[in-house]
XYZ file of C-alpha atoms in Angstrom:
672
model
C 37.360 -10.649 11.648
C 34.362 -12.943 11.919
C 36.026 -16.274 12.750
C 36.370 -18.046 16.063
C 37.475 -21.406 17.434
C 34.629 -22.879 19.436
C 35.705 -26.481 20.063
C 38.136 -29.263 19.287
C 41.850 -29.182 18.691
C 44.077 -29.062 15.650
C 47.188 -27.764 13.954
C 47.010 -24.471 12.096
C 49.038 -23.822 8.955
C 49.381 -20.178 7.882
C 49.169 -19.915 4.100
C 48.588 -16.165 3.754
C 48.384 -13.060 5.922
C 46.873 -9.594 5.941
C 44.964 -8.531 2.844
C 45.635 -11.894 1.151
C 43.650 -13.950 3.643
C 40.299 -15.423 2.691
C 38.395 -13.502 5.382
C 40.026 -10.257 4.291
C 38.893 -10.757 0.705
C 35.323 -11.215 1.945
C 35.297 -8.268 4.316
C 37.079 -6.063 1.789
C 33.827 -6.022 -0.192
C 31.740 -5.127 2.848
C 31.215 -1.741 4.436
C 32.718 0.180 1.534
C 31.247 3.537 0.672
C 28.550 2.984 -1.910
C 28.763 4.846 -5.231
C 26.550 7.942 -5.569
C 22.911 7.081 -6.100
C 20.540 8.646 -8.628
C 19.619 11.493 -6.234
C 23.228 12.450 -5.516
C 24.136 12.225 -9.205
C 21.074 14.315 -10.080
C 21.969 17.086 -7.636
C 25.517 17.038 -8.983
C 24.271 17.361 -12.559
C 22.040 20.277 -11.535
C 25.051 21.977 -9.971
C 27.056 21.512 -13.151
C 24.161 22.844 -15.246
C 23.845 25.946 -13.054
C 27.596 26.543 -13.254
C 27.401 26.264 -17.032
C 24.497 28.704 -17.097
C 26.487 31.128 -14.933
C 29.476 30.918 -17.255
C 27.245 31.888 -20.176
C 24.824 34.458 -18.722
C 26.944 36.277 -16.133
C 29.709 37.460 -18.524
C 27.098 38.689 -21.000
C 25.319 40.638 -18.249
C 28.600 42.117 -16.999
C 29.511 43.299 -20.492
C 26.005 44.659 -21.103
C 25.977 46.503 -17.788
C 29.431 47.918 -18.414
C 28.297 49.138 -21.835
C 25.736 51.397 -20.165
C 27.389 52.249 -16.827
C 31.081 52.286 -17.865
C 31.899 51.189 -14.300
C 33.940 47.974 -14.161
C 33.665 47.325 -10.425
C 29.912 47.978 -10.368
C 29.360 45.723 -13.367
C 31.398 42.886 -11.828
C 29.536 43.260 -8.531
C 26.240 43.082 -10.430
C 27.405 39.923 -12.220
C 28.397 38.311 -8.906
C 24.970 39.154 -7.487
C 23.303 37.488 -10.458
C 25.460 34.379 -9.913
C 24.432 34.307 -6.253
C 20.769 34.671 -7.218
C 21.125 31.730 -9.601
C 22.537 29.495 -6.854
C 20.070 27.564 -4.652
C 21.922 28.499 -1.467
C 19.423 26.781 0.798
C 19.836 23.368 -0.867
C 22.294 21.928 1.714
C 20.261 23.361 4.601
C 16.889 22.177 3.282
C 18.137 18.710 2.331
C 19.891 18.123 5.654
C 17.007 19.591 7.646
C 14.640 17.289 5.777
C 16.824 14.270 6.501
C 17.383 15.190 10.154
C 13.669 15.774 10.672
C 12.938 12.439 8.980
C 15.488 10.648 11.173
C 13.913 12.086 14.340
C 10.421 11.129 13.182
C 11.587 7.597 12.334
C 13.219 7.285 15.747
C 9.823 7.998 17.306
C 8.487 5.090 15.237
C 11.269 2.867 16.673
C 13.404 3.085 13.516
C 17.012 4.143 14.136
C 18.649 5.709 11.075
C 22.389 5.158 10.707
C 22.710 6.710 7.260
C 20.730 9.800 6.240
C 20.716 8.705 2.599
C 18.778 5.598 3.615
C 15.730 7.761 4.419
C 15.388 8.814 0.787
C 16.057 5.246 -0.341
C 13.259 4.040 1.925
C 10.880 6.365 0.128
C 12.061 5.148 -3.290
C 12.111 1.438 -2.337
C 9.856 -0.700 -4.529
C 11.122 -4.195 -3.610
C 11.653 -5.454 -0.067
C 13.456 -8.754 0.455
C 12.646 -10.321 3.805
C 13.515 -13.460 5.683
C 10.773 -15.773 6.874
C 11.892 -16.661 10.388
C 11.284 -13.894 12.890
C 9.915 -11.508 10.283
C 6.840 -13.359 9.084
C 6.863 -15.768 12.025
C 7.234 -15.407 15.792
C 10.782 -16.890 15.814
C 9.778 -19.061 18.762
C 10.135 -22.699 17.689
C 8.130 -25.336 19.553
C 8.956 -29.033 19.180
C 5.870 -30.882 17.912
C 6.971 -34.384 16.837
C 9.900 -36.740 17.257
C 9.182 -39.527 14.756
C 11.079 -42.475 13.362
C 11.507 -43.075 9.651
C 8.027 -44.642 9.486
C 6.273 -41.696 11.106
C 5.806 -43.225 14.566
C 6.782 -41.453 17.821
C 10.223 -42.615 18.915
C 11.990 -41.662 22.134
C 15.346 -42.681 20.670
C 15.078 -39.909 18.073
C 14.434 -37.346 20.812
C 17.313 -38.683 22.908
C 19.942 -38.229 20.228
C 18.507 -34.866 19.157
C 18.769 -33.784 22.806
C 22.425 -34.860 22.990
C 23.216 -32.961 19.790
C 21.603 -29.748 21.086
C 23.035 -30.149 24.582
C 26.668 -30.646 23.545
C 26.931 -28.252 20.601
C 29.338 -25.451 21.419
C 27.855 -22.821 19.123
C 25.297 -20.378 20.422
C 22.038 -22.215 20.917
C 19.449 -21.494 18.237
C 15.691 -21.401 18.731
C 15.632 -25.026 17.486
C 18.053 -26.136 20.213
C 16.139 -24.192 22.839
C 12.938 -25.913 21.713
C 14.508 -29.404 21.963
C 15.979 -28.741 25.404
C 12.774 -27.157 26.695
C 10.692 -30.085 25.440
C 12.934 -32.638 27.192
C 13.113 -30.721 30.465
C 9.361 -30.103 30.650
C 8.116 -33.481 29.407
C 9.523 -35.720 32.112
C 12.285 -37.330 30.045
C 15.489 -38.191 31.922
C 18.353 -38.272 29.439
C 21.502 -38.177 31.576
C 23.911 -35.946 29.698
C 26.547 -36.451 32.405
C 27.135 -40.010 31.181
C 28.311 -38.690 27.829
C 31.496 -36.851 26.961
C 32.002 -34.600 23.967
C 35.038 -35.376 21.804
C 34.656 -33.083 18.819
C 32.202 -31.170 16.694
C 31.562 -30.265 13.061
C 29.904 -26.826 13.308
C 26.900 -25.710 11.308
C 27.408 -23.891 8.027
C 24.974 -22.626 5.429
C 26.163 -24.969 2.702
C 25.857 -28.251 4.640
C 22.895 -27.007 6.741
C 23.591 -29.487 9.521
C 25.662 -29.835 12.695
C 27.394 -32.933 14.038
C 28.831 -33.735 17.463
C 31.099 -36.661 18.355
C 30.377 -38.162 21.767
C 31.944 -40.874 23.896
C 30.563 -42.960 26.736
C 31.159 -46.298 28.502
C 30.485 -49.804 27.100
C 27.763 -50.499 29.661
C 25.830 -47.544 28.380
C 26.023 -48.965 24.889
C 24.721 -52.305 26.161
C 21.769 -50.574 27.728
C 21.051 -48.948 24.369
C 21.412 -52.173 22.408
C 24.724 -51.233 20.802
C 27.869 -53.287 20.407
C 30.230 -52.966 23.428
C 33.183 -51.977 21.214
C 31.396 -49.015 19.714
C 32.399 -46.405 22.220
C 32.263 -43.316 20.020
C 29.668 -42.099 17.570
C 28.519 -39.088 15.574
C 25.105 -37.436 16.003
C 23.959 -35.237 13.128
C 20.958 -32.901 13.122
C 19.959 -30.614 10.262
C 17.782 -29.924 7.234
C 16.037 -33.154 6.238
C 17.252 -33.258 2.627
C 20.849 -32.569 3.696
C 20.741 -35.287 6.356
C 19.198 -37.925 4.083
C 21.894 -37.571 1.442
C 24.643 -38.574 3.910
C 22.697 -41.628 5.164
C 23.347 -45.151 3.852
C 21.355 -47.046 6.471
C 18.045 -46.961 8.260
C 16.800 -48.503 11.491
C 14.223 -51.255 11.034
C 10.873 -50.450 12.619
C 10.520 -53.760 14.455
C 13.981 -55.108 15.236
C 15.879 -51.849 15.544
C 18.661 -53.292 13.407
C 20.290 -51.229 10.706
C 19.558 -52.043 7.076
C 20.767 -50.416 3.857
C 18.471 -47.567 2.916
C 16.477 -48.400 -0.198
C 14.994 -46.187 -2.876
C 11.571 -46.906 -1.380
C 12.800 -45.777 2.052
C 14.238 -42.609 0.555
C 11.005 -41.788 -1.254
C 8.907 -42.517 1.837
C 11.045 -40.257 4.049
C 11.036 -37.450 1.479
C 7.277 -37.698 1.049
C 6.701 -37.614 4.808
C 8.935 -34.565 5.101
C 6.979 -32.738 2.384
C 3.652 -33.559 4.044
C 4.884 -32.270 7.396
C 6.251 -29.107 5.746
C 2.931 -28.554 3.985
C 1.303 -28.599 7.407
C 3.380 -25.545 8.308
C 6.036 -27.425 10.272
C 9.778 -27.081 10.007
C 11.278 -30.543 9.525
C 14.775 -31.652 10.590
C 16.437 -35.020 10.233
C 18.441 -36.893 12.884
C 21.128 -39.449 12.033
C 23.932 -41.270 13.849
C 27.082 -43.157 12.977
C 29.156 -45.410 15.236
C 32.914 -44.858 15.167
C 34.798 -48.100 15.741
C 38.291 -46.594 15.591
C 39.857 -45.034 18.692
C 42.807 -43.542 16.793
C 41.622 -40.074 15.983
C 38.906 -39.012 13.585
C 38.458 -38.971 9.844
C 37.920 -35.721 7.963
C 34.595 -33.912 8.238
C 33.290 -35.093 4.886
C 34.098 -38.694 5.897
C 32.604 -38.351 9.382
C 29.305 -37.246 7.892
C 28.884 -40.257 5.613
C 27.420 -43.781 5.758
C 25.165 -42.653 8.586
C 22.053 -44.302 9.997
C 18.852 -42.286 9.579
C 16.877 -42.262 12.841
C 13.902 -40.016 12.156
C 12.319 -36.580 12.119
C 11.965 -33.600 14.387
C 9.178 -31.148 13.589
C 8.820 -27.629 14.902
C 6.117 -25.010 14.692
C 6.861 -21.319 14.365
C 3.488 -19.529 14.147
C 3.061 -16.589 11.739
C 2.861 -13.135 13.262
C -0.607 -11.652 13.490
C 0.751 -8.288 12.348
C 2.623 -9.617 9.287
C -0.407 -9.924 6.998
C -1.593 -6.381 7.677
C 1.913 -4.949 7.283
C 2.463 -6.716 3.949
C -0.890 -5.439 2.715
C 0.062 -1.881 3.701
C 3.416 -2.223 1.914
C 1.666 -3.528 -1.192
C -0.676 -0.531 -1.107
C 2.382 1.714 -1.179
C 3.839 -0.018 -4.224
C 6.419 -2.109 -2.360
C 6.634 -5.720 -3.524
C 7.706 -8.230 -0.869
C 9.952 -11.153 -1.783
C 10.785 -13.858 0.764
C 14.418 -15.004 0.760
C 14.927 -17.909 3.156
C 17.214 -20.834 3.768
C 14.293 -23.034 4.842
C 12.571 -25.603 2.663
C 10.245 -24.484 -0.103
C 7.051 -26.223 1.177
C 7.429 -24.609 4.603
C 8.103 -21.177 3.074
C 5.040 -21.518 0.817
C 2.842 -22.530 3.759
C 3.856 -19.499 5.834
C 3.629 -17.111 2.873
C 0.089 -18.237 2.082
C -0.981 -17.545 5.660
C 0.378 -13.986 5.577
C -0.971 -13.183 2.118
C 2.112 -13.439 -0.119
C 1.398 -14.869 -3.575
C 3.102 -18.230 -4.154
C 2.386 -18.757 -7.848
C 6.025 -18.135 -8.767
C 8.588 -19.826 -6.497
C 12.103 -21.183 -6.851
C 14.989 -22.574 -4.799
C 18.699 -21.988 -4.497
C 19.670 -25.320 -6.115
C 17.380 -24.569 -9.078
C 18.903 -21.105 -9.517
C 22.408 -22.584 -9.620
C 21.476 -24.441 -12.805
C 20.484 -21.275 -14.706
C 22.595 -18.985 -16.865
C 22.647 -15.246 -16.137
C 19.694 -14.340 -18.340
C 17.471 -17.117 -17.016
C 18.627 -16.321 -13.466
C 17.509 -12.673 -13.767
C 14.160 -13.705 -15.230
C 13.526 -16.286 -12.497
C 14.423 -13.838 -9.719
C 12.178 -11.134 -11.175
C 9.186 -13.489 -11.349
C 9.587 -15.321 -8.046
C 7.988 -14.081 -4.845
C 9.354 -16.925 -2.694
C 12.974 -18.049 -2.952
C 13.871 -20.897 -0.601
C 16.981 -22.897 0.321
C 19.236 -19.933 -0.428
C 22.841 -19.663 0.702
C 24.264 -16.266 1.770
C 25.979 -15.876 -1.609
C 22.750 -16.642 -3.436
C 20.926 -13.990 -1.381
C 23.561 -11.511 -2.521
C 23.098 -12.508 -6.175
C 19.337 -12.180 -5.875
C 19.600 -8.644 -4.443
C 22.069 -7.585 -7.144
C 19.885 -9.099 -9.855
C 16.832 -7.202 -8.628
C 18.807 -3.950 -8.578
C 20.161 -4.242 -12.116
C 17.382 -6.025 -14.015
C 14.750 -3.262 -13.787
C 16.598 -0.457 -11.989
C 14.705 -1.213 -8.797
C 15.437 0.269 -5.381
C 15.862 -2.828 -3.225
C 15.623 -3.095 0.531
C 16.809 -6.132 2.471
C 15.683 -7.026 5.986
C 17.977 -9.475 7.743
C 19.416 -10.054 11.191
C 21.964 -12.878 10.835
C 25.609 -13.144 9.852
C 24.455 -15.004 6.747
C 22.609 -11.838 5.682
C 25.719 -9.613 5.759
C 26.506 -9.759 2.042
C 22.934 -8.985 0.996
C 22.571 -6.233 3.615
C 25.681 -4.495 2.346
C 24.639 -4.740 -1.307
C 21.033 -3.582 -0.862
C 20.065 0.043 -1.428
C 18.524 -0.024 2.048
C 20.010 -2.495 4.524
C 17.626 -3.070 7.443
C 18.380 -5.068 10.570
C 16.929 -5.373 14.060
C 18.248 -4.485 17.480
C 18.402 -8.170 18.452
C 20.326 -9.134 15.290
C 23.933 -10.228 14.942
C 26.605 -7.549 15.359
C 27.831 -7.993 11.791
C 24.315 -7.466 10.435
C 23.761 -4.324 12.524
C 27.154 -2.897 11.539
C 26.310 -3.163 7.840
C 22.677 -2.042 8.090
C 21.532 1.483 7.256
C 18.459 1.281 9.488
C 17.961 -0.588 12.772
C 14.454 -1.592 13.843
C 13.913 -1.660 17.594
C 11.041 -4.071 16.970
C 11.128 -6.960 14.511
C 7.780 -5.932 13.130
C 7.013 -5.055 9.516
C 4.573 -2.362 10.652
C 7.547 -0.392 11.964
C 9.010 -0.663 8.478
C 5.793 0.638 6.898
C 6.097 3.785 9.011
C 9.684 4.151 7.818
C 8.572 3.953 4.178
C 5.933 6.641 4.749
C 8.406 8.984 6.446
C 11.004 8.323 3.753
C 8.557 9.422 1.075
C 7.636 12.561 3.003
C 11.321 13.445 3.312
C 12.027 12.809 -0.358
C 8.874 14.625 -1.467
C 9.666 17.777 0.506
C 13.257 17.745 -0.732
C 12.074 17.560 -4.342
C 9.604 20.393 -3.677
C 12.475 22.669 -2.707
C 14.635 21.661 -5.655
C 11.817 22.261 -8.137
C 10.586 25.565 -6.730
C 14.120 26.864 -6.198
C 15.235 26.049 -9.734
C 12.088 27.468 -11.314
C 12.223 30.666 -9.255
C 15.981 31.250 -9.499
C 16.377 30.436 -13.180
C 13.290 32.378 -14.257
C 14.446 35.341 -12.164
C 17.897 35.317 -13.761
C 16.413 34.938 -17.251
C 14.168 37.937 -16.524
C 17.194 39.898 -15.305
C 19.042 38.953 -18.465
C 16.181 40.138 -20.673
C 15.812 43.388 -18.732
C 19.555 44.106 -18.758
C 19.827 43.562 -22.518
C 16.755 45.525 -23.573
C 16.397 48.186 -20.878
C 20.058 49.202 -20.976
C 20.284 49.611 -17.179
C 20.520 47.448 -14.083
C 16.926 46.408 -13.259
C 18.054 45.799 -9.660
C 21.267 46.846 -7.988
C 23.331 44.222 -6.109
C 21.917 45.123 -2.666
C 18.330 44.877 -3.889
C 18.972 41.645 -5.760
C 20.685 39.945 -2.805
C 17.997 41.135 -0.377
C 15.266 39.806 -2.644
C 17.070 36.478 -2.946
C 17.610 36.297 0.826
C 13.925 36.916 1.606
C 12.823 34.246 -0.879
C 15.270 31.749 0.594
C 13.990 32.618 4.062
C 10.467 31.709 2.977
C 11.630 28.238 1.943
C 13.011 27.279 5.345
C 9.637 25.871 6.409
C 9.507 23.368 3.506
C 10.745 20.414 5.653
C 7.651 20.894 7.825
C 5.257 20.830 4.892
C 2.735 18.016 4.535
C 2.611 15.609 1.621
C -0.338 14.649 -0.532
C -1.728 11.179 0.133
C -1.566 10.290 -3.576
C 2.149 11.089 -3.693
C 2.947 8.866 -0.714
C 1.148 5.854 -2.205
C 3.835 5.042 -4.762
C 7.643 4.968 -4.629
C 9.481 7.874 -6.230
C 13.020 8.046 -7.497
C 15.109 10.699 -9.169
C 14.247 11.207 -12.824
C 17.036 12.557 -15.029
C 14.428 13.631 -17.605
C 11.623 14.797 -15.349
C 13.387 17.733 -13.677
C 14.773 19.368 -16.850
C 11.365 19.022 -18.498
C 9.750 20.519 -15.402
C 12.010 23.576 -15.595
C 11.498 23.979 -19.350
C 7.719 23.897 -18.923
C 7.253 25.957 -15.768
C 10.240 28.327 -15.777
C 9.288 30.364 -18.880
C 5.821 31.084 -17.448
C 7.361 33.163 -14.657
C 9.671 34.976 -17.075
C 6.707 35.795 -19.326
C 4.869 37.496 -16.453
C 8.054 39.295 -15.402
C 8.280 40.617 -18.967
C 4.639 41.741 -18.760
C 5.575 43.658 -15.623
C 8.493 45.329 -17.432
C 6.178 46.384 -20.248
C 3.562 47.716 -17.832
C 6.136 49.764 -15.941
C 7.674 50.988 -19.208
C 4.492 52.107 -20.919
C 2.030 52.856 -18.085
C 4.365 54.448 -15.545
C 6.875 55.817 -18.073
C 9.865 53.965 -16.655
C 11.758 54.326 -19.930
C 13.822 57.127 -18.415
C 16.695 56.816 -15.942
C 14.896 59.348 -13.733
C 12.295 56.656 -13.039
C 14.932 53.990 -12.298
C 14.262 54.035 -8.524
C 10.528 53.493 -9.116
C 11.224 50.668 -11.603
C 13.536 48.879 -9.173
C 11.083 49.258 -6.296
C 8.225 47.892 -8.388
C 10.196 44.904 -9.646
C 11.691 44.244 -6.192
C 8.183 43.788 -4.753
C 6.886 41.899 -7.788
C 9.865 39.507 -7.686
C 9.378 38.647 -4.029
C 5.630 38.103 -4.405
C 6.075 36.052 -7.588
C 8.716 33.793 -6.047
C 6.608 33.343 -2.927
C 3.607 32.366 -5.044
C 5.815 29.836 -6.849
C 6.243 27.995 -3.522
C 2.522 27.236 -3.400
C 2.227 26.523 -7.128
C 5.076 23.997 -7.213
C 4.475 22.200 -3.899
C 1.335 20.417 -5.129
C -0.104 18.896 -8.297
C -3.531 20.138 -7.231
C -4.936 23.671 -7.268
C -3.191 25.540 -4.435
C -5.304 27.252 -1.766
C -8.415 25.477 -3.108
C -7.789 21.737 -3.422
C -4.629 21.646 -1.351
C -3.449 24.013 1.369
C 0.111 24.042 2.662
C 0.964 23.314 6.282
C 0.753 26.184 8.723
C 4.576 26.674 8.999
C 4.777 27.173 5.209
C 1.780 29.528 5.197
C 3.194 31.570 8.068
C 6.654 31.829 6.480
C 5.283 32.961 3.109
C 2.952 35.513 4.725
C 5.861 36.893 6.736
C 8.159 37.156 3.712
C 5.407 38.738 1.612
C 4.662 41.323 4.310
C 8.355 42.195 4.728
C 8.867 42.446 0.956
C 5.936 44.849 0.530
C 6.908 46.921 3.577
C 10.618 47.438 2.800
C 10.137 50.219 0.180
C 8.096 52.174 2.733
C 10.795 51.987 5.436
C 14.142 53.755 6.016
C 15.826 50.476 5.102
C 14.227 50.726 1.671
C 15.525 54.254 1.229
C 19.062 53.098 2.069
C 18.670 50.309 -0.511
C 17.588 52.827 -3.148
C 13.849 52.000 -3.116
C 10.835 54.280 -3.065
C 7.168 54.017 -2.135
C 4.703 52.516 -4.609
C 1.194 53.728 -5.497
C -1.922 51.703 -4.687
C -2.660 51.349 -8.412
C 0.482 49.247 -8.822
C -0.729 46.770 -6.217
C -3.997 46.534 -8.125
C -1.947 45.575 -11.193
C -0.092 42.942 -9.127
C -3.407 41.365 -8.065
C -4.447 41.010 -11.706
C -0.955 39.784 -12.635
C -0.867 37.091 -9.975
C -4.372 35.827 -10.705
C -3.345 35.568 -14.344
C -0.137 33.730 -13.408
C -2.136 31.473 -11.111
C -4.508 30.575 -13.955
C -1.900 30.123 -16.705
C 0.577 28.380 -14.407
C -2.051 25.859 -13.321
C -2.929 25.066 -16.955
C 0.748 24.569 -17.859
C 1.264 22.424 -14.763
C -1.691 20.165 -15.621
C -0.525 19.729 -19.218
C 2.937 18.817 -17.961
C 1.524 16.293 -15.464
C -0.627 14.633 -18.109
C 2.144 14.560 -20.708
C 5.034 13.463 -18.500
C 3.384 11.630 -15.610
C 5.872 8.757 -15.768
C 8.769 11.146 -15.093
C 7.321 12.899 -12.068
């Protein structure tokens, strides 16, 4: 459950079990199924709207058809066919095909998708929270300095830092590896075998330090200038500010004796640490405390107190060459990067400046703790660099960004301390080399800890979302306008404009032409900005574009009624054949009208799979009335003059539809 005993000994007292334990309360909030997002809620609302429309239109059409045919079963079958035509049957197939295709494409870009929904969220993401170490930097610490409290090189500082890193039981970090590598390759001979580990106070993200308790022989202490009775001592290594605050003494530069730390000493050490951080170095403090008692150990908070400050360790973790370019590409796509790190603010600012992240607005975890909720949200929204954050503070920051402006927030993290934020983010992103807990909670796993891989994921996410929305828009416009046209024809013509077989065949052919939508290309302008579901945009889109199709269907009815004399039941077969062909061609044309904001076939041409599928469906739709299958369906051949009318009709629809589309885009651009 995330806990382990790594060293020492003690007595355990069970105070609660099962779901009442502290770890259970933490993990109970992790890994839960997230509530439906805006896209899922939107699709659900569309389904409810279509059901409501069916409940209104279908009974009216059944009654109207029965009034003329006096056949109950035929009228009910016609009503069921209308309900089927109103349903976007291909929605599950198109959506899942889009997501599966996107997942495969992202896998080629070394992005493993664990949750299909995360692909759409990647496309909608407008804020990306990232850690500094390993994401913006190489995550390969190199020890640069080991200095005393006056800024002079001191072997004693390196010796005790080495013992701390050597004897710690936890998994060695890059800092420990850097200390050990420096000692082993620089000719120093610190004999670890002369020391024995007694206990350890492990690292945690609140204290930001680790302490080990060691024991050796009196002669060793004499060699190091210590009192013979002091046979045990504590070595602490950690963040400079967290080490200084537990120190009461300092070693004198000349005599090596310990003196009470003064305000001047404290200011000097703090100033030196800031200067080193401003040079792009990570700064740690090293302190020791001699334990005179041999009768056990005081509590952790007492062990780490009244310590002697020895000096500094500085490390260099160079920025990645690819980070600056990747951040620029993300910015171009409307994704704002925010750095959330546990490191010091000066170091975070230094690295962020080198990779091109603005550092005009910055804050720290301790500063955020002092703010009320309103001020907290405002500070988080403004800041681009947030340093010295605890895991809980990272979680609060992510939640604040999600709620304050309805942002879609991604979080990139690879450590156990990132688990809470990863689980809360709309898109949790980890890396293959990350901690197991982080990978379990992530939605996407990067096989390379490189932001450029993430940029590719954002691009593919937007393609997937864009093609999904194309289908939803064109399907709703085509299906609803077709049903409205059927409703008008049934009421005014007093006969079934299409029988159930013809209506279902027409609907099937149109759906078949939409199968290629997942393989359609996306306009460059669309992929440059994040898109999310708009509860207003889609209804407005249908209200603006749907009636245009119904108007031209009505024009077709009038033409057939007056020009070809289809006002008599004897001409019913001709009427149905004419509208069957017109309906298929109109719905196929809608695919190209809706898929782009530009002028179709002129400014923007669909991908070849979409073109091929629409040509095939169009050819089949025109050919059916001339085949034995058409005769079985109750269709008849059509004269050439009718196809001349269709050419004029479709050019007119193309012209009017483009004007309506442009007006809609200009009027409701923010809801697209």
